[in-house]
Short mmCIF file of C-alpha atoms and ligand atoms in Angstrom, two decimals:
data_model
loop_
_atom_site.label_atom_id
_atom_site.label_comp_id
_atom_site.label_asym_id
_atom_site.label_seq_id
_atom_site.Cartn_x
_atom_site.Cartn_y
_atom_site.Cartn_z
CA MET A 1 0.22 0.21 0.26
CA CYS A 2 1.39 3.80 -2.02
CA GLY A 3 1.30 5.53 -3.96
CA ILE A 4 4.01 7.02 -6.69
CA VAL A 5 3.74 9.24 -8.71
CA GLY A 6 6.52 10.04 -11.58
CA ILE A 7 6.84 13.11 -13.73
CA HIS A 8 9.37 14.00 -17.26
CA GLY A 9 9.79 16.77 -18.96
CA HIS A 10 7.73 19.42 -16.62
CA PRO A 11 9.46 23.12 -15.51
CA GLU A 12 8.04 22.72 -12.20
CA ALA A 13 7.91 18.86 -11.69
CA ALA A 14 8.60 18.40 -8.31
CA ARG A 15 5.31 21.07 -7.33
CA LEU A 16 3.41 18.21 -9.53
CA ALA A 17 4.56 15.57 -7.96
CA ALA A 18 3.01 16.29 -4.28
CA LEU A 19 -0.16 18.08 -5.71
CA ALA A 20 0.14 14.04 -6.93
CA LEU A 21 0.45 13.11 -3.83
CA HIS A 22 -2.32 14.46 -1.92
CA ALA A 23 -3.94 13.65 -4.33
CA LEU A 24 -3.17 9.67 -3.94
CA GLN A 25 -2.68 10.03 0.22
CA HIS A 26 -5.29 7.36 0.85
CA ARG A 27 -2.75 5.07 -0.18
CA GLY A 28 -0.58 6.21 2.65
CA GLN A 29 -0.03 8.52 5.22
CA GLU A 30 3.17 7.29 6.87
CA GLY A 31 5.54 9.98 4.90
CA ALA A 32 6.31 11.17 1.94
CA GLY A 33 9.02 12.33 -0.75
CA ILE A 34 9.62 13.62 -3.56
CA ALA A 35 12.64 12.90 -5.64
CA CYS A 36 13.83 15.68 -8.43
CA SER A 37 16.57 16.82 -11.20
CA ASP A 38 18.15 19.38 -12.76
CA GLY A 39 19.62 17.54 -15.02
CA GLY A 40 22.64 17.24 -13.35
CA THR A 41 21.99 16.10 -9.62
CA VAL A 42 18.63 14.38 -8.42
CA ARG A 43 17.68 16.24 -5.19
CA THR A 44 15.70 14.00 -2.31
CA HIS A 45 12.81 15.18 -0.05
CA ARG A 46 11.33 12.58 2.50
CA SER A 47 9.88 12.64 5.53
CA LEU A 48 7.18 10.48 8.53
CA GLY A 49 4.54 12.20 7.78
CA LEU A 50 1.03 13.32 5.74
CA VAL A 51 2.40 15.24 2.60
CA GLY A 52 0.95 18.67 3.60
CA GLU A 53 3.56 18.12 6.56
CA VAL A 54 5.87 17.12 4.02
CA PHE A 55 5.35 19.34 1.71
CA GLY A 56 3.20 21.99 3.31
CA SER A 57 5.47 24.86 3.23
CA GLN A 58 7.43 25.96 -0.26
CA ASP A 59 10.67 25.40 1.15
CA PRO A 60 11.51 21.79 0.79
CA LEU A 61 10.22 22.55 -2.82
CA GLU A 62 12.38 25.43 -3.11
CA GLU A 63 15.30 22.87 -3.25
CA LEU A 64 13.71 20.78 -5.79
CA ALA A 65 14.27 22.20 -9.08
CA GLY A 66 14.07 20.77 -12.18
CA SER A 67 11.53 18.50 -15.11
CA VAL A 68 12.22 15.23 -14.13
CA ALA A 69 10.85 13.38 -10.44
CA VAL A 70 9.41 10.79 -8.70
CA GLY A 71 7.68 10.59 -5.43
CA HIS A 72 5.70 8.82 -2.98
CA VAL A 73 3.50 8.35 -0.42
CA ARG A 74 4.47 5.26 2.13
CA TYR A 75 2.36 3.13 4.09
CA SER A 76 4.59 -0.11 5.64
CA THR A 77 4.10 -3.44 4.39
CA SER A 78 7.80 -4.38 4.41
CA GLY A 79 9.83 -2.50 6.58
CA GLU A 80 9.05 -0.71 9.73
CA LYS A 81 7.63 2.82 9.97
CA ALA A 82 11.33 5.42 10.00
CA LEU A 83 12.52 7.32 8.22
CA ARG A 84 14.94 6.11 6.15
CA ASN A 85 12.19 2.99 4.76
CA VAL A 86 10.44 6.54 3.86
CA GLN A 87 10.83 6.40 -0.51
CA PRO A 88 12.18 7.77 -2.85
CA PHE A 89 15.76 6.13 -2.26
CA THR A 90 17.91 7.69 -4.00
CA VAL A 91 21.43 6.80 -4.29
CA ARG A 92 24.92 7.23 -6.10
CA TYR A 93 26.48 4.31 -7.87
CA ARG A 94 29.85 4.26 -10.74
CA ASP A 95 27.52 5.49 -13.47
CA GLY A 96 25.79 8.37 -11.79
CA GLN A 97 22.70 8.62 -8.95
CA VAL A 98 19.71 6.91 -9.47
CA ALA A 99 15.90 7.31 -6.89
CA ILE A 100 13.20 4.78 -6.75
CA ALA A 101 9.99 5.04 -5.69
CA HIS A 102 8.54 1.33 -5.38
CA ASN A 103 4.39 0.31 -4.42
CA GLY A 104 4.48 -3.12 -4.14
CA ASN A 105 5.95 -6.33 -1.66
CA LEU A 106 8.65 -7.87 -3.45
CA VAL A 107 8.07 -11.92 -2.10
CA ASN A 108 12.16 -12.46 -2.28
CA ALA A 109 13.39 -9.33 -1.29
CA GLY A 110 14.65 -11.02 1.80
CA GLU A 111 16.55 -14.11 0.03
CA ILE A 112 18.13 -11.83 -2.37
CA ARG A 113 19.34 -9.44 0.51
CA GLY A 114 20.60 -12.28 2.44
CA ARG A 115 22.79 -13.54 -0.66
CA LEU A 116 23.54 -9.68 -1.52
CA GLU A 117 24.63 -9.32 2.39
CA GLN A 118 26.61 -12.48 2.30
CA ARG A 119 28.81 -10.65 -0.52
CA GLY A 120 29.21 -7.99 1.60
CA SER A 121 26.54 -5.49 0.53
CA ILE A 122 25.23 -3.14 2.90
CA PHE A 123 21.99 -1.96 3.49
CA ASN A 124 20.51 1.43 4.03
CA THR A 125 17.37 0.61 4.73
CA THR A 126 14.62 -2.10 5.76
CA SER A 127 12.17 -2.09 3.24
CA ASP A 128 11.95 -4.42 0.06
CA THR A 129 12.77 -1.72 -2.28
CA GLU A 130 16.25 -1.59 -1.39
CA VAL A 131 17.35 -4.77 -2.72
CA VAL A 132 16.78 -3.18 -6.53
CA LEU A 133 19.06 -0.57 -6.14
CA HIS A 134 21.82 -2.59 -5.15
CA LEU A 135 20.62 -5.22 -8.08
CA LEU A 136 20.54 -2.38 -10.28
CA ALA A 137 24.08 -1.23 -9.42
CA THR A 138 25.89 -4.32 -9.33
CA SER A 139 24.33 -6.25 -12.36
CA ILE A 140 27.24 -6.09 -15.43
CA GLN A 141 24.13 -4.85 -18.42
CA GLY A 142 25.64 -1.94 -20.25
CA THR A 143 23.12 0.43 -20.26
CA PHE A 144 20.86 1.86 -17.51
CA VAL A 145 17.30 0.43 -19.13
CA ASN A 146 19.07 -3.18 -19.00
CA ARG A 147 20.38 -2.82 -15.75
CA LEU A 148 16.92 -2.74 -14.49
CA VAL A 149 15.74 -4.85 -16.25
CA ASP A 150 18.82 -7.48 -14.81
CA ALA A 151 17.48 -6.65 -11.72
CA LEU A 152 14.02 -7.31 -12.46
CA LEU A 153 14.18 -10.50 -13.43
CA GLN A 154 15.69 -11.83 -10.37
CA VAL A 155 12.73 -9.93 -7.90
CA GLU A 156 9.46 -12.21 -7.66
CA GLY A 157 5.45 -10.60 -6.44
CA ALA A 158 4.81 -7.36 -7.07
CA TYR A 159 6.53 -3.84 -8.00
CA SER A 160 5.24 -0.45 -10.51
CA LEU A 161 8.42 1.10 -10.23
CA CYS A 162 9.04 4.89 -10.38
CA VAL A 163 12.82 4.76 -11.71
CA MET A 164 14.88 7.83 -12.61
CA THR A 165 18.62 9.51 -13.08
CA GLU A 166 18.78 12.78 -13.85
CA ASP A 167 17.41 13.45 -17.01
CA THR A 168 15.65 10.02 -17.75
CA LEU A 169 12.25 8.17 -16.03
CA VAL A 170 11.17 5.01 -16.45
CA ALA A 171 8.08 3.23 -15.21
CA VAL A 172 7.52 -0.54 -15.20
CA ARG A 173 4.98 -3.05 -13.69
CA ASP A 174 5.26 -6.34 -12.86
CA PRO A 175 4.89 -8.77 -15.19
CA LEU A 176 1.16 -9.81 -13.21
CA GLY A 177 0.34 -6.31 -12.87
CA PHE A 178 -0.75 -6.90 -9.21
CA ARG A 179 -0.25 -2.58 -8.65
CA PRO A 180 -2.17 0.00 -10.42
CA LEU A 181 -0.42 2.58 -12.87
CA VAL A 182 -1.59 4.45 -15.16
CA LEU A 183 0.53 6.60 -18.18
CA GLY A 184 -0.66 10.00 -19.19
CA LYS A 185 0.02 13.53 -20.16
CA LEU A 186 0.27 17.04 -18.88
CA GLY A 187 1.39 19.01 -22.39
CA ASP A 188 4.15 18.12 -23.03
CA ALA A 189 5.01 16.49 -19.82
CA THR A 190 4.56 13.14 -19.17
CA ILE A 191 2.87 11.75 -16.40
CA VAL A 192 2.46 8.18 -14.83
CA ALA A 193 0.85 8.20 -11.48
CA SER A 194 -0.71 5.15 -9.44
CA GLU A 195 -4.51 6.25 -10.14
CA SER A 196 -5.82 8.75 -12.82
CA THR A 197 -7.40 10.79 -9.26
CA ALA A 198 -3.85 12.28 -10.03
CA LEU A 199 -3.62 13.27 -13.51
CA ASP A 200 -7.39 14.75 -12.46
CA LEU A 201 -6.35 17.17 -9.80
CA LEU A 202 -3.04 17.93 -12.47
CA GLY A 203 -5.36 18.95 -14.88
CA GLY A 204 -3.75 15.49 -17.69
CA GLU A 205 -4.87 13.32 -19.38
CA VAL A 206 -5.13 9.73 -18.59
CA ILE A 207 -3.63 8.07 -21.70
CA ARG A 208 -3.84 4.21 -21.31
CA GLU A 209 -2.96 2.19 -18.16
CA VAL A 210 1.16 1.22 -18.06
CA ALA A 211 0.66 -3.06 -19.15
CA PRO A 212 1.42 -5.24 -16.96
CA GLY A 213 5.19 -6.31 -17.56
CA GLU A 214 5.64 -3.50 -19.56
CA MET A 215 8.48 -1.07 -19.06
CA ILE A 216 7.89 2.60 -20.39
CA ILE A 217 10.89 5.14 -20.68
CA VAL A 218 10.70 8.57 -21.27
CA LYS A 219 14.18 10.72 -21.95
CA ASP A 220 14.49 13.52 -24.39
CA GLY A 221 10.45 13.95 -24.42
CA GLY A 222 10.68 10.73 -26.42
CA ILE A 223 8.92 7.96 -24.72
CA THR A 224 9.94 3.32 -25.66
CA SER A 225 8.09 1.52 -24.45
CA LEU A 226 9.44 -2.32 -24.29
CA GLN A 227 8.37 -5.88 -22.57
CA PRO A 228 10.93 -7.46 -20.70
CA PHE A 229 9.69 -9.99 -19.20
CA PRO A 230 8.03 -13.28 -19.99
CA ARG A 231 4.82 -12.87 -20.61
CA ARG A 232 1.99 -14.00 -17.81
CA ARG A 233 -1.38 -14.13 -17.20
CA ARG A 234 -2.49 -10.25 -15.01
CA HIS A 235 -3.53 -10.54 -11.92
CA ALA A 236 -4.79 -6.87 -11.22
CA CYS A 237 -5.03 -7.04 -7.48
CA ILE A 238 -8.74 -6.42 -6.47
CA PHE A 239 -8.43 -5.45 -3.78
CA GLU A 240 -8.32 -1.87 -4.98
CA HIS A 241 -11.56 -1.79 -6.13
CA VAL A 242 -12.68 -3.19 -3.30
CA TYR A 243 -11.46 -1.05 -0.57
CA PHE A 244 -7.62 1.41 -1.29
CA ALA A 245 -8.29 2.64 -4.52
CA ARG A 246 -10.02 6.55 -3.92
CA PRO A 247 -13.90 5.53 -5.53
CA ASN A 248 -13.62 8.79 -8.59
CA SER A 249 -10.08 6.90 -9.53
CA ASN A 250 -10.08 4.59 -12.52
CA VAL A 251 -7.58 1.56 -11.80
CA PHE A 252 -7.17 -1.50 -14.35
CA GLU A 253 -9.29 0.79 -17.25
CA GLN A 254 -12.60 0.37 -14.85
CA SER A 255 -14.16 3.16 -12.71
CA VAL A 256 -14.14 1.90 -7.98
CA TYR A 257 -17.26 3.54 -7.99
CA ASP A 258 -19.18 1.43 -10.88
CA ASN A 259 -17.64 -1.37 -9.43
CA ARG A 260 -18.90 -1.11 -5.94
CA PHE A 261 -21.96 0.98 -6.69
CA GLY A 262 -21.70 -3.04 -8.62
CA TRP A 263 -21.04 -4.98 -6.14
CA GLY A 264 -23.37 -3.32 -3.99
CA GLN A 265 -26.44 -4.16 -6.28
CA ARG A 266 -24.96 -7.99 -7.02
CA LEU A 267 -24.82 -8.20 -3.16
CA ALA A 268 -28.49 -6.53 -2.65
CA LYS A 269 -30.11 -9.79 -4.68
CA VAL A 270 -28.10 -12.20 -3.39
CA ALA A 271 -28.28 -10.91 0.56
CA PRO A 272 -31.82 -9.56 0.36
CA ILE A 273 -33.38 -8.71 3.54
CA GLU A 274 -36.74 -6.59 5.11
CA ALA A 275 -35.58 -3.66 6.49
CA ASP A 276 -36.26 0.08 6.64
CA VAL A 277 -33.60 1.86 5.56
CA VAL A 278 -29.49 0.94 3.53
CA VAL A 279 -26.29 2.62 6.06
CA PRO A 280 -23.49 3.30 4.36
CA VAL A 281 -20.36 2.63 7.02
CA PRO A 282 -18.51 5.91 5.06
CA ASP A 283 -16.26 6.51 3.19
CA SER A 284 -15.22 3.17 1.50
CA GLY A 285 -19.20 1.08 2.37
CA THR A 286 -21.02 4.29 0.51
CA PRO A 287 -20.78 3.60 -3.07
CA ALA A 288 -21.97 -0.33 -2.23
CA ALA A 289 -24.25 1.41 0.06
CA LEU A 290 -26.36 3.17 -2.52
CA GLY A 291 -25.92 0.52 -4.84
CA TYR A 292 -27.72 -2.15 -2.50
CA ALA A 293 -30.92 0.68 -1.62
CA PHE A 294 -30.71 0.96 -5.97
CA GLU A 295 -31.33 -2.33 -6.18
CA SER A 296 -33.73 -3.75 -2.65
CA GLY A 297 -35.23 -0.26 -3.22
CA LEU A 298 -34.86 0.84 0.13
CA THR A 299 -34.23 4.06 1.81
CA PHE A 300 -30.60 5.16 2.22
CA LYS A 301 -29.89 7.11 4.79
CA GLN A 302 -26.08 8.58 6.31
CA GLY A 303 -26.67 6.72 9.82
CA LEU A 304 -23.23 7.34 10.45
CA ILE A 305 -21.18 10.68 10.35
CA ARG A 306 -17.45 10.11 9.29
CA SER A 307 -15.59 13.01 10.90
CA HIS A 308 -12.97 14.08 7.97
CA TYR A 309 -10.27 15.01 10.93
CA VAL A 310 -9.38 11.92 11.32
CA GLY A 311 -7.64 8.88 8.83
CA ARG A 312 -7.95 5.59 8.49
CA THR A 313 -8.49 3.80 11.83
CA PHE A 314 -5.87 1.45 10.84
CA ILE A 315 -3.84 4.39 10.33
CA GLU A 316 -3.01 4.02 14.12
CA PRO A 317 -0.49 0.93 14.64
CA SER A 318 -1.05 0.10 18.46
CA GLN A 319 -4.77 -1.27 19.01
CA GLN A 320 -5.29 0.44 22.73
CA ILE A 321 -5.37 4.07 19.88
CA ARG A 322 -7.17 2.11 17.23
CA ASP A 323 -9.92 0.65 19.49
CA PHE A 324 -10.83 4.60 20.57
CA GLY A 325 -10.31 5.50 17.07
CA VAL A 326 -13.71 4.11 16.01
CA LYS A 327 -14.91 6.42 18.25
CA LEU A 328 -13.15 9.47 16.89
CA LYS A 329 -13.81 9.26 13.49
CA LEU A 330 -17.89 7.78 13.44
CA SER A 331 -20.83 8.99 15.31
CA PRO A 332 -24.04 7.58 14.99
CA VAL A 333 -26.97 9.43 13.40
CA ARG A 334 -29.78 9.15 16.39
CA SER A 335 -32.44 10.02 14.40
CA VAL A 336 -31.87 7.58 11.39
CA ILE A 337 -31.58 4.53 13.83
CA ALA A 338 -33.46 4.96 16.88
CA GLY A 339 -36.47 1.83 16.68
CA LYS A 340 -35.65 1.32 12.65
CA ARG A 341 -34.12 -2.12 11.16
CA LEU A 342 -31.27 -1.32 9.31
CA VAL A 343 -28.61 -3.00 6.59
CA VAL A 344 -25.23 -1.97 7.18
CA VAL A 345 -22.94 -1.75 4.27
CA ASP A 346 -18.56 -2.53 4.48
CA ASP A 347 -16.49 -3.21 2.00
CA SER A 348 -14.80 -5.34 4.28
CA ILE A 349 -13.71 -7.51 7.26
CA VAL A 350 -10.83 -7.98 8.08
CA ARG A 351 -10.38 -8.57 12.00
CA GLY A 352 -13.59 -7.52 12.36
CA THR A 353 -13.02 -5.10 15.52
CA THR A 354 -14.62 -2.57 13.71
CA SER A 355 -17.38 -4.15 12.41
CA ARG A 356 -18.06 -5.69 16.06
CA LYS A 357 -17.90 -1.84 17.09
CA ILE A 358 -20.53 -0.28 14.91
CA VAL A 359 -23.09 -2.64 16.09
CA ARG A 360 -22.47 -1.65 19.47
CA MET A 361 -22.56 2.03 18.72
CA LEU A 362 -25.77 1.36 16.26
CA ARG A 363 -27.45 -0.89 19.31
CA GLN A 364 -26.48 2.58 21.84
CA ALA A 365 -27.95 4.40 19.31
CA GLY A 366 -31.74 2.79 19.48
CA ALA A 367 -31.16 0.64 16.15
CA ALA A 368 -34.15 -2.54 16.16
CA GLU A 369 -32.32 -4.51 14.26
CA VAL A 370 -28.87 -4.46 12.37
CA HIS A 371 -28.23 -6.48 9.19
CA LEU A 372 -24.88 -6.57 8.52
CA ARG A 373 -23.78 -6.73 5.00
CA ILE A 374 -20.16 -7.58 3.23
CA CYS A 375 -19.75 -6.23 -0.55
CA SER A 376 -16.66 -8.92 -0.21
CA PRO A 377 -15.68 -12.30 0.79
CA PRO A 378 -15.17 -13.11 4.02
CA ILE A 379 -11.21 -12.49 3.95
CA VAL A 380 -9.45 -15.77 4.50
CA ALA A 381 -5.36 -15.19 2.98
CA SER A 382 -2.82 -12.75 3.90
CA CYS A 383 -1.77 -10.58 1.53
CA PHE A 384 1.75 -10.44 0.55
CA TYR A 385 1.81 -8.25 -2.47
CA GLY A 386 1.77 -5.13 -1.13
CA VAL A 387 -2.19 -4.85 0.90
CA ASP A 388 -1.45 -3.88 5.13
CA THR A 389 -3.59 -6.93 5.58
CA PRO A 390 -2.71 -9.38 9.17
CA THR A 391 -1.52 -12.04 9.90
CA GLN A 392 -3.73 -15.11 8.52
CA THR A 393 -4.11 -16.32 12.49
CA GLU A 394 -6.00 -12.62 13.60
CA LEU A 395 -8.03 -13.00 10.78
CA ILE A 396 -11.47 -12.92 11.88
CA ALA A 397 -13.18 -15.45 8.38
CA HIS A 398 -10.15 -17.60 9.27
CA SER A 399 -11.20 -18.44 12.25
CA MET A 400 -14.50 -18.55 12.45
CA SER A 401 -17.49 -19.60 10.73
CA LEU A 402 -20.26 -17.53 9.44
CA GLU A 403 -22.52 -18.04 12.47
CA GLU A 404 -19.49 -17.34 15.01
CA THR A 405 -18.54 -14.00 13.25
CA ARG A 406 -22.42 -13.42 13.04
CA ALA A 407 -22.17 -14.00 16.70
CA HIS A 408 -18.85 -12.27 17.52
CA ILE A 409 -19.96 -8.74 16.19
CA GLY A 410 -23.24 -8.87 17.57
CA ALA A 411 -25.44 -8.83 14.07
CA ASP A 412 -28.83 -9.53 13.79
CA SER A 413 -27.28 -11.37 10.31
CA LEU A 414 -24.45 -11.32 8.28
CA ALA A 415 -23.30 -11.89 4.59
CA TYR A 416 -20.83 -11.81 2.80
CA LEU A 417 -21.28 -11.39 -1.38
CA PRO A 418 -19.50 -14.26 -2.79
CA LEU A 419 -16.68 -15.02 -4.58
CA ASP A 420 -18.25 -15.55 -8.53
CA GLU A 421 -20.14 -12.36 -7.49
CA LEU A 422 -17.13 -10.08 -6.66
CA HIS A 423 -15.10 -12.01 -10.15
CA ALA A 424 -18.43 -11.33 -12.10
CA GLN A 425 -19.00 -7.12 -11.79
CA VAL A 426 -14.81 -7.11 -12.91
CA ASP A 427 -13.87 -10.13 -15.06
CA PRO A 428 -16.46 -12.04 -16.10
CA GLU A 429 -14.86 -13.30 -18.74
CA THR A 430 -11.04 -14.24 -18.10
CA PRO A 431 -10.78 -13.87 -14.43
CA ALA A 432 -7.67 -11.40 -14.46
CA THR A 433 -7.26 -10.86 -10.81
CA CYS A 434 -5.49 -11.54 -7.85
CA ASP A 435 -7.77 -12.88 -5.00
CA ALA A 436 -5.41 -14.64 -2.50
CA CYS A 437 -7.13 -13.06 0.21
CA PHE A 438 -10.88 -13.88 -0.10
CA SER A 439 -9.13 -17.04 -2.31
CA GLY A 440 -5.67 -17.75 -0.45
CA VAL A 441 -4.52 -18.64 -4.06
CA TYR A 442 -1.43 -16.66 -4.87
CA PRO A 443 -0.21 -16.15 -8.27
CA VAL A 444 3.81 -15.77 -6.15
CA ALA A 445 4.21 -18.85 -4.28
CA PRO A 446 4.54 -16.13 -0.71
CA ARG A 447 8.03 -16.99 2.16
CA GLY A 448 6.90 -17.05 4.05
CA SER A 449 9.83 -16.73 6.35
CA ASP A 450 10.30 -13.79 5.45
CA PRO A 451 11.65 -11.79 8.06
CA ASN A 452 10.31 -7.92 6.97
CA GLN A 453 6.84 -8.90 5.92
CA LEU A 454 4.91 -6.51 8.52
CA PRO A 455 1.87 -8.36 10.76
CA LEU A 456 -0.25 -5.50 11.20
CA PHE A 457 -0.08 -2.81 13.75
CA GLU A 458 2.88 -4.85 15.04
CA ASN A 459 5.19 -2.49 13.30
CA ASP A 460 9.05 -3.23 14.79
CA GLU A 461 8.11 -7.05 15.12
CA PRO A 462 9.53 -9.24 12.78
CA SER A 463 5.90 -12.01 11.43
CA LYS A 464 4.78 -14.61 12.43
CA VAL A 465 3.64 -16.00 9.30
P1 LIG B 501 -11.63 -4.68 11.05
O1 LIG B 501 -12.66 -5.82 10.49
O2 LIG B 501 -11.72 -4.15 12.07
O3 LIG B 501 -10.01 -5.60 10.90
O4 LIG B 501 -11.32 -3.66 10.10
C1 LIG B 501 -11.78 -3.31 8.88
C2 LIG B 501 -12.04 -2.22 7.94
O5 LIG B 501 -11.20 -1.84 7.72
C3 LIG B 501 -13.20 -2.46 6.67
O6 LIG B 501 -14.11 -2.24 6.57
C4 LIG B 501 -12.29 -1.81 5.82
O7 LIG B 501 -12.48 -0.07 5.84
C5 LIG B 501 -10.45 -1.38 5.88
N1 LIG B 501 -9.53 -1.91 5.58
C6 LIG B 501 -9.57 -2.79 5.24
N2 LIG B 501 -8.89 -3.28 4.62
C7 LIG B 501 -8.03 -3.06 4.99
C8 LIG B 501 -6.25 -2.00 5.14
N3 LIG B 501 -5.57 -3.33 4.56
N4 LIG B 501 -5.56 -0.91 5.40
C9 LIG B 501 -6.77 -0.51 6.18
N5 LIG B 501 -8.06 -0.63 6.17
C10 LIG B 501 -8.56 -1.58 5.78
#
């Protein structure tokens, strides 16, 4: 879970990157950074905090002059929460400077790192991304692009990358295309970003998505496209559409909003219930709740109001603070809730903590019945490709049956969207999505012993997976 942007050919590249990172803030709130080149030197500014905090004042951007930039917002799925892990990582090697911004998770980074350390490599970070820089620097290939290809041929897992040198921007997606990356333009400038919302904010135009396994090289105003990796079946992350991406984005060339609305409609068909009102869990459950209400003919009302001054409840790694976070974030609207039979629609249940608290809150506000409808299947397996999910044993659907989960959460009824309905919405003909978190089927074998895979909320502890 991270957001990346790359800009080439704009005199205010760093400023554009900072704006784009604002649009991608939902993809990571832990830290932000931008590297920018004036043609001769790559300068980098990065820090822990939100984009507005890191680039809120003009000063850091004044330092980042130039027309080529890459930017990153971070939410760690590998490596601890520390400044040294905030990207872009910028290094100087024998051929000049390189900066890299990565969204995804490399499943074999631990193995590669171990091998390199045996040979004497010294790592600055605990992030999986740094291995790409080491492999690039030690490659015997003759050009920067070939060295990058050489490095990427050795890594496995999920990566959407923006890599830059003093004068070149390279955007690349792993052959399975786990994480999104879109190519666009703003006048003569070329822009790549995790989601189309970044281009919308800049007033740019989306050209197309960077294809899985495609490497786009932007240099001297020219764009070259390479397919350097063996072709694989596409496995775009379906959870981007379920929860992670912004609803106004097009991700993998599909509207996130339309898919969430469609899943809500499907859920109303497969799990109808007699009720008075449909209430979304804002914001991630809202488009699906609208779809559910539309299909069922029930009234849609905002029974929960979200405070926009606290972030996502997952942001706080400490369980104690997070418990309080639900109340800080959501407040019940008594006039909508009291005496009513509610259908409460949310996007997903991970550990069940949030839903349990929401149901309790709704009952305290006088709800007559609470029927929970979840617009994705039960999450039964951890993600190793860049979405921050807890270890499998912490997932409620891993250890409890549907009825046990319902009882634990305290709802009158509970229904999930079946997996085939999830797919029917996004890829009815040829499944081209990764659904490992819902099916337990991993398209790239995870390495259980990778010490860098993080469990949720225990960012300093090695994973128990
Ligand atoms: P819980 O079941 O208490 O673990 O929390 C589930 C809620 O957290 C869901 O309704 C989503 O809105 C949100 N959520 C789901 N997956 C993630 C994730 N990987 N990172 C942050 N928030 C998430």
